[in-house]
């Protein structure tokens, strides 16, 4: 399973699941921004339900993105300094994902102390990581 066509299929699925993972990581903190501004209990409950469903779905996509990435790396023997740097940023993205899970649980338990402004900045982190990751893997600067 290491033909050039197989490599392209695996990479296509990697990119599809990476894009979907990023879409979830861009939208989830937006819900946190709205949740931090919300004082109506029914609306807060609805936001908590949306966060829980989106987090579960996004976690599944993250697993698939990583499985296809590892398949590319190990199945097609791809390596280099750029990939080491990329994997370090992917670890940061996974930490951010887990952190979102903790924030989601804090909101659901009414424990959130942070403001909507804080979550607007928090929301920028995955975008910055994605910029760096995509530049590393496409340009391969080192
Ligand atoms: C453990 C996680 C990951 C691993 C092991 C991994 C590994 C790889 C490998 C080996 C390639 C093929 C590179 C090539 O043949 O030129 C690749 C392609 C790619 N990866 Fe990942 N990746 C991971 C996560 C991510 C994430 C989180 C993103 C984006 C946020 C990402 C974006 C891309 C893109 C856009 C390509 C296609 C590059 C191209 O066609 O030139 N990857 N990945």
PDB file of C-alpha atoms and ligand atoms in Angstrom:
ATOM      1  CA  UNK A   1       0.000   0.000   0.000  1.00  0.00           C
ATOM      2  CA  UNK A   2       2.783   2.484  -0.874  1.00  0.00           C
ATOM      3  CA  UNK A   3       2.041   3.354  -4.505  1.00  0.00           C
ATOM      4  CA  UNK A   4       2.020   7.007  -5.648  1.00  0.00           C
ATOM      5  CA  UNK A   5      -1.773   6.864  -6.115  1.00  0.00           C
ATOM      6  CA  UNK A   6      -2.229   5.467  -2.590  1.00  0.00           C
ATOM      7  CA  UNK A   7      -0.101   8.345  -1.243  1.00  0.00           C
ATOM      8  CA  UNK A   8      -2.405  10.871  -2.952  1.00  0.00           C
ATOM      9  CA  UNK A   9      -5.582   9.195  -1.593  1.00  0.00           C
ATOM     10  CA  UNK A  10      -4.192   9.122   1.951  1.00  0.00           C
ATOM     11  CA  UNK A  11      -3.088  12.762   1.663  1.00  0.00           C
ATOM     12  CA  UNK A  12      -6.503  13.788   0.312  1.00  0.00           C
ATOM     13  CA  UNK A  13      -8.237  12.247   3.346  1.00  0.00           C
ATOM     14  CA  UNK A  14      -5.646  13.799   5.658  1.00  0.00           C
ATOM     15  CA  UNK A  15      -6.412  17.254   4.265  1.00  0.00           C
ATOM     16  CA  UNK A  16     -10.213  16.664   4.403  1.00  0.00           C
ATOM     17  CA  UNK A  17     -10.106  15.687   8.100  1.00  0.00           C
ATOM     18  CA  UNK A  18      -7.603  18.429   8.961  1.00  0.00           C
ATOM     19  CA  UNK A  19      -9.906  21.055   7.402  1.00  0.00           C
ATOM     20  CA  UNK A  20     -12.910  19.652   9.302  1.00  0.00           C
ATOM     21  CA  UNK A  21     -10.946  19.577  12.569  1.00  0.00           C
ATOM     22  CA  UNK A  22      -9.945  23.205  12.080  1.00  0.00           C
ATOM     23  CA  UNK A  23     -13.555  24.195  11.316  1.00  0.00           C
ATOM     24  CA  UNK A  24     -14.597  22.735  14.675  1.00  0.00           C
ATOM     25  CA  UNK A  25     -11.701  24.446  16.505  1.00  0.00           C
ATOM     26  CA  UNK A  26     -12.606  27.791  14.909  1.00  0.00           C
ATOM     27  CA  UNK A  27     -16.313  27.545  15.812  1.00  0.00           C
ATOM     28  CA  UNK A  28     -16.180  26.085  19.340  1.00  0.00           C
ATOM     29  CA  UNK A  29     -14.461  29.136  20.930  1.00  0.00           C
ATOM     30  CA  UNK A  30     -17.048  31.361  19.164  1.00  0.00           C
ATOM     31  CA  UNK A  31     -19.667  29.522  21.215  1.00  0.00           C
ATOM     32  CA  UNK A  32     -17.568  30.255  24.329  1.00  0.00           C
ATOM     33  CA  UNK A  33     -17.571  33.994  23.425  1.00  0.00           C
ATOM     34  CA  UNK A  34     -21.389  33.934  23.205  1.00  0.00           C
ATOM     35  CA  UNK A  35     -21.703  31.788  26.327  1.00  0.00           C
ATOM     36  CA  UNK A  36     -19.565  34.228  28.367  1.00  0.00           C
ATOM     37  CA  UNK A  37     -21.922  37.092  27.333  1.00  0.00           C
ATOM     38  CA  UNK A  38     -25.127  35.114  28.018  1.00  0.00           C
ATOM     39  CA  UNK A  39     -27.131  35.543  31.287  1.00  0.00           C
ATOM     40  CA  UNK A  40     -30.354  33.744  30.269  1.00  0.00           C
ATOM     41  CA  UNK A  41     -30.325  30.203  31.818  1.00  0.00           C
ATOM     42  CA  UNK A  42     -32.257  28.585  28.903  1.00  0.00           C
ATOM     43  CA  UNK A  43     -29.849  30.110  26.359  1.00  0.00           C
ATOM     44  CA  UNK A  44     -26.853  29.039  28.471  1.00  0.00           C
ATOM     45  CA  UNK A  45     -28.168  25.461  28.515  1.00  0.00           C
ATOM     46  CA  UNK A  46     -28.648  25.518  24.754  1.00  0.00           C
ATOM     47  CA  UNK A  47     -25.081  26.777  24.235  1.00  0.00           C
ATOM     48  CA  UNK A  48     -23.756  24.056  26.563  1.00  0.00           C
ATOM     49  CA  UNK A  49     -25.563  21.409  24.482  1.00  0.00           C
ATOM     50  CA  UNK A  50     -24.153  22.843  21.217  1.00  0.00           C
ATOM     51  CA  UNK A  51     -20.633  22.930  22.704  1.00  0.00           C
ATOM     52  CA  UNK A  52     -20.897  19.310  23.895  1.00  0.00           C
ATOM     53  CA  UNK A  53     -22.071  18.019  20.480  1.00  0.00           C
ATOM     54  CA  UNK A  54     -19.522  20.070  18.527  1.00  0.00           C
ATOM     55  CA  UNK A  55     -16.652  19.053  20.831  1.00  0.00           C
ATOM     56  CA  UNK A  56     -17.512  15.349  20.500  1.00  0.00           C
ATOM     57  CA  UNK A  57     -17.762  15.604  16.691  1.00  0.00           C
ATOM     58  CA  UNK A  58     -14.549  17.644  16.397  1.00  0.00           C
ATOM     59  CA  UNK A  59     -12.672  15.153  18.587  1.00  0.00           C
ATOM     60  CA  UNK A  60     -13.600  12.345  16.180  1.00  0.00           C
ATOM     61  CA  UNK A  61     -12.341  14.407  13.234  1.00  0.00           C
ATOM     62  CA  UNK A  62      -9.088  15.177  15.062  1.00  0.00           C
ATOM     63  CA  UNK A  63      -8.438  11.449  15.522  1.00  0.00           C
ATOM     64  CA  UNK A  64      -8.990  10.812  11.795  1.00  0.00           C
ATOM     65  CA  UNK A  65      -6.744  13.755  10.769  1.00  0.00           C
ATOM     66  CA  UNK A  66      -3.958  12.415  12.997  1.00  0.00           C
ATOM     67  CA  UNK A  67      -4.398   8.773  11.843  1.00  0.00           C
ATOM     68  CA  UNK A  68      -4.087   9.784   8.164  1.00  0.00           C
ATOM     69  CA  UNK A  69      -1.139  12.085   9.002  1.00  0.00           C
ATOM     70  CA  UNK A  70       0.696   9.258  10.776  1.00  0.00           C
ATOM     71  CA  UNK A  71      -0.166   6.940   7.874  1.00  0.00           C
ATOM     72  CA  UNK A  72       1.504   9.435   5.497  1.00  0.00           C
ATOM     73  CA  UNK A  73       4.540   9.813   7.734  1.00  0.00           C
ATOM     74  CA  UNK A  74       5.091   6.135   8.559  1.00  0.00           C
ATOM     75  CA  UNK A  75       3.525   4.457   5.497  1.00  0.00           C
ATOM     76  CA  UNK A  76       5.407   6.585   2.962  1.00  0.00           C
ATOM     77  CA  UNK A  77       8.559   7.234   5.003  1.00  0.00           C
ATOM     78  CA  UNK A  78       8.240  11.030   4.959  1.00  0.00           C
ATOM     79  CA  UNK A  79      10.425  13.058   7.290  1.00  0.00           C
ATOM     80  CA  UNK A  80      12.566  16.164   7.645  1.00  0.00           C
ATOM     81  CA  UNK A  81      13.134  19.161   9.917  1.00  0.00           C
ATOM     82  CA  UNK A  82       9.867  20.733   8.715  1.00  0.00           C
ATOM     83  CA  UNK A  83       7.928  17.652   9.904  1.00  0.00           C
ATOM     84  CA  UNK A  84       9.518  17.794  13.388  1.00  0.00           C
ATOM     85  CA  UNK A  85       8.534  21.462  13.670  1.00  0.00           C
ATOM     86  CA  UNK A  86       5.074  20.655  12.294  1.00  0.00           C
ATOM     87  CA  UNK A  87       4.541  17.864  14.822  1.00  0.00           C
ATOM     88  CA  UNK A  88       5.556  20.196  17.679  1.00  0.00           C
ATOM     89  CA  UNK A  89       2.831  22.639  16.533  1.00  0.00           C
ATOM     90  CA  UNK A  90       0.348  19.769  16.146  1.00  0.00           C
ATOM     91  CA  UNK A  91       1.020  18.833  19.787  1.00  0.00           C
ATOM     92  CA  UNK A  92       0.209  22.468  20.687  1.00  0.00           C
ATOM     93  CA  UNK A  93      -3.034  22.144  18.671  1.00  0.00           C
ATOM     94  CA  UNK A  94      -3.950  18.959  20.566  1.00  0.00           C
ATOM     95  CA  UNK A  95      -3.272  20.736  23.907  1.00  0.00           C
ATOM     96  CA  UNK A  96      -5.555  23.575  22.735  1.00  0.00           C
ATOM     97  CA  UNK A  97      -8.242  21.011  21.808  1.00  0.00           C
ATOM     98  CA  UNK A  98      -8.057  19.383  25.263  1.00  0.00           C
ATOM     99  CA  UNK A  99      -8.153  22.853  26.858  1.00  0.00           C
ATOM    100  CA  UNK A 100     -11.400  23.561  24.952  1.00  0.00           C
ATOM    101  CA  UNK A 101     -12.833  20.407  26.527  1.00  0.00           C
ATOM    102  CA  UNK A 102     -11.990  21.730  29.989  1.00  0.00           C
ATOM    103  CA  UNK A 103     -13.524  25.136  29.191  1.00  0.00           C
ATOM    104  CA  UNK A 104     -16.658  23.385  27.905  1.00  0.00           C
ATOM    105  CA  UNK A 105     -16.996  21.474  31.186  1.00  0.00           C
ATOM    106  CA  UNK A 106     -16.422  24.662  33.207  1.00  0.00           C
ATOM    107  CA  UNK A 107     -19.259  26.415  31.344  1.00  0.00           C
ATOM    108  CA  UNK A 108     -21.573  23.402  31.778  1.00  0.00           C
ATOM    109  CA  UNK A 109     -20.877  23.425  35.550  1.00  0.00           C
ATOM    110  CA  UNK A 110     -21.300  27.221  35.801  1.00  0.00           C
ATOM    111  CA  UNK A 111     -17.647  27.591  36.786  1.00  0.00           C
ATOM    112  CA  UNK A 112     -16.517  29.938  33.997  1.00  0.00           C
ATOM    113  CA  UNK A 113     -14.789  33.101  35.297  1.00  0.00           C
ATOM    114  CA  UNK A 114     -13.400  34.487  32.025  1.00  0.00           C
ATOM    115  CA  UNK A 115     -14.844  37.298  29.922  1.00  0.00           C
ATOM    116  CA  UNK A 116     -15.985  37.220  26.261  1.00  0.00           C
ATOM    117  CA  UNK A 117     -12.988  39.416  25.399  1.00  0.00           C
ATOM    118  CA  UNK A 118     -10.645  36.747  26.781  1.00  0.00           C
ATOM    119  CA  UNK A 119     -12.359  34.120  24.584  1.00  0.00           C
ATOM    120  CA  UNK A 120     -12.035  36.345  21.503  1.00  0.00           C
ATOM    121  CA  UNK A 121      -8.240  36.210  21.944  1.00  0.00           C
ATOM    122  CA  UNK A 122      -8.386  32.499  22.826  1.00  0.00           C
ATOM    123  CA  UNK A 123     -10.198  31.995  19.508  1.00  0.00           C
ATOM    124  CA  UNK A 124      -7.162  33.293  17.548  1.00  0.00           C
ATOM    125  CA  UNK A 125      -4.777  30.535  18.711  1.00  0.00           C
ATOM    126  CA  UNK A 126      -5.866  27.734  16.296  1.00  0.00           C
ATOM    127  CA  UNK A 127      -5.700  30.150  13.336  1.00  0.00           C
ATOM    128  CA  UNK A 128      -2.104  31.109  14.158  1.00  0.00           C
ATOM    129  CA  UNK A 129      -1.128  27.442  14.605  1.00  0.00           C
ATOM    130  CA  UNK A 130      -2.784  26.476  11.316  1.00  0.00           C
ATOM    131  CA  UNK A 131      -0.922  29.219   9.421  1.00  0.00           C
ATOM    132  CA  UNK A 132       2.418  27.969  10.695  1.00  0.00           C
ATOM    133  CA  UNK A 133       1.588  24.260  10.169  1.00  0.00           C
ATOM    134  CA  UNK A 134       0.412  24.689   6.562  1.00  0.00           C
ATOM    135  CA  UNK A 135       3.410  26.886   5.642  1.00  0.00           C
ATOM    136  CA  UNK A 136       5.782  24.285   7.130  1.00  0.00           C
ATOM    137  CA  UNK A 137       4.231  21.336   5.270  1.00  0.00           C
ATOM    138  CA  UNK A 138       3.768  23.072   1.889  1.00  0.00           C
ATOM    139  CA  UNK A 139       6.939  25.234   1.750  1.00  0.00           C
ATOM    140  CA  UNK A 140       9.143  22.793   3.786  1.00  0.00           C
ATOM    141  CA  UNK A 141      11.592  25.648   4.635  1.00  0.00           C
ATOM    142  CA  UNK A 142      14.034  23.307   6.411  1.00  0.00           C
TER     143      UNK A 142
HETATM  144  C1  LIG B   1       0.030  14.040  13.977  1.00  0.00           C
HETATM  145  C2  LIG B   1      -0.472  14.856  13.102  1.00  0.00           C
HETATM  146  C3  LIG B   1       0.025  15.023  11.670  1.00  0.00           C
HETATM  147  C4  LIG B   1       0.956  14.296  10.971  1.00  0.00           C
HETATM  148  C5  LIG B   1       1.780  13.081  11.419  1.00  0.00           C
HETATM  149  C6  LIG B   1       1.047  14.892   9.628  1.00  0.00           C
HETATM  150  C7  LIG B   1       1.897  14.420   8.606  1.00  0.00           C
HETATM  151  C8  LIG B   1       1.815  14.854   7.303  1.00  0.00           C
HETATM  152  C9  LIG B   1       2.626  14.328   6.218  1.00  0.00           C
HETATM  153  C10 LIG B   1       3.712  13.274   6.368  1.00  0.00           C
HETATM  154  C11 LIG B   1       2.224  14.957   5.068  1.00  0.00           C
HETATM  155  C12 LIG B   1       2.744  14.719   3.643  1.00  0.00           C
HETATM  156  C13 LIG B   1       3.736  15.784   3.295  1.00  0.00           C
HETATM  157  C14 LIG B   1       4.233  15.609   1.874  1.00  0.00           C
HETATM  158  O1  LIG B   1       4.192  14.549   1.340  1.00  0.00           O
HETATM  159  O2  LIG B   1       4.682  16.604   1.295  1.00  0.00           O
HETATM  160  C15 LIG B   1       1.178  15.883   5.436  1.00  0.00           C
HETATM  161  C16 LIG B   1       0.527  16.693   4.529  1.00  0.00           C
HETATM  162  C17 LIG B   1      -0.250  17.756   4.930  1.00  0.00           C
HETATM  163  N1  LIG B   1      -0.605  18.092   6.221  1.00  0.00           N
HETATM  164 FE1  LIG B   1      -0.272  16.998   7.881  1.00  0.00          FE
HETATM  165  N2  LIG B   1       0.172  15.952   9.540  1.00  0.00           N
HETATM  166  C18 LIG B   1      -0.460  16.078  10.779  1.00  0.00           C
HETATM  167  C19 LIG B   1      -1.379  17.046  11.138  1.00  0.00           C
HETATM  168  C20 LIG B   1      -1.714  18.107  10.322  1.00  0.00           C
HETATM  169  C21 LIG B   1      -2.461  19.269  10.760  1.00  0.00           C
HETATM  170  C22 LIG B   1      -3.002  19.474  12.163  1.00  0.00           C
HETATM  171  C23 LIG B   1      -2.560  20.103   9.672  1.00  0.00           C
HETATM  172  C24 LIG B   1      -3.208  21.458   9.532  1.00  0.00           C
HETATM  173  C25 LIG B   1      -3.615  22.226  10.488  1.00  0.00           C
HETATM  174  C26 LIG B   1      -1.912  19.442   8.555  1.00  0.00           C
HETATM  175  C27 LIG B   1      -1.864  19.943   7.265  1.00  0.00           C
HETATM  176  C28 LIG B   1      -1.334  19.261   6.182  1.00  0.00           C
HETATM  177  C29 LIG B   1      -1.456  19.699   4.783  1.00  0.00           C
HETATM  178  C30 LIG B   1      -2.180  20.952   4.288  1.00  0.00           C
HETATM  179  C31 LIG B   1      -0.786  18.736   3.996  1.00  0.00           C
HETATM  180  C32 LIG B   1      -0.657  18.706   2.456  1.00  0.00           C
HETATM  181  C33 LIG B   1       0.641  19.380   2.059  1.00  0.00           C
HETATM  182  C34 LIG B   1       0.908  19.256   0.566  1.00  0.00           C
HETATM  183  O3  LIG B   1       0.191  18.596  -0.159  1.00  0.00           O
HETATM  184  O4  LIG B   1       1.880  19.853   0.112  1.00  0.00           O
HETATM  185  N3  LIG B   1      -1.399  18.238   8.984  1.00  0.00           N
HETATM  186  N4  LIG B   1       0.940  15.811   6.796  1.00  0.00           N
END
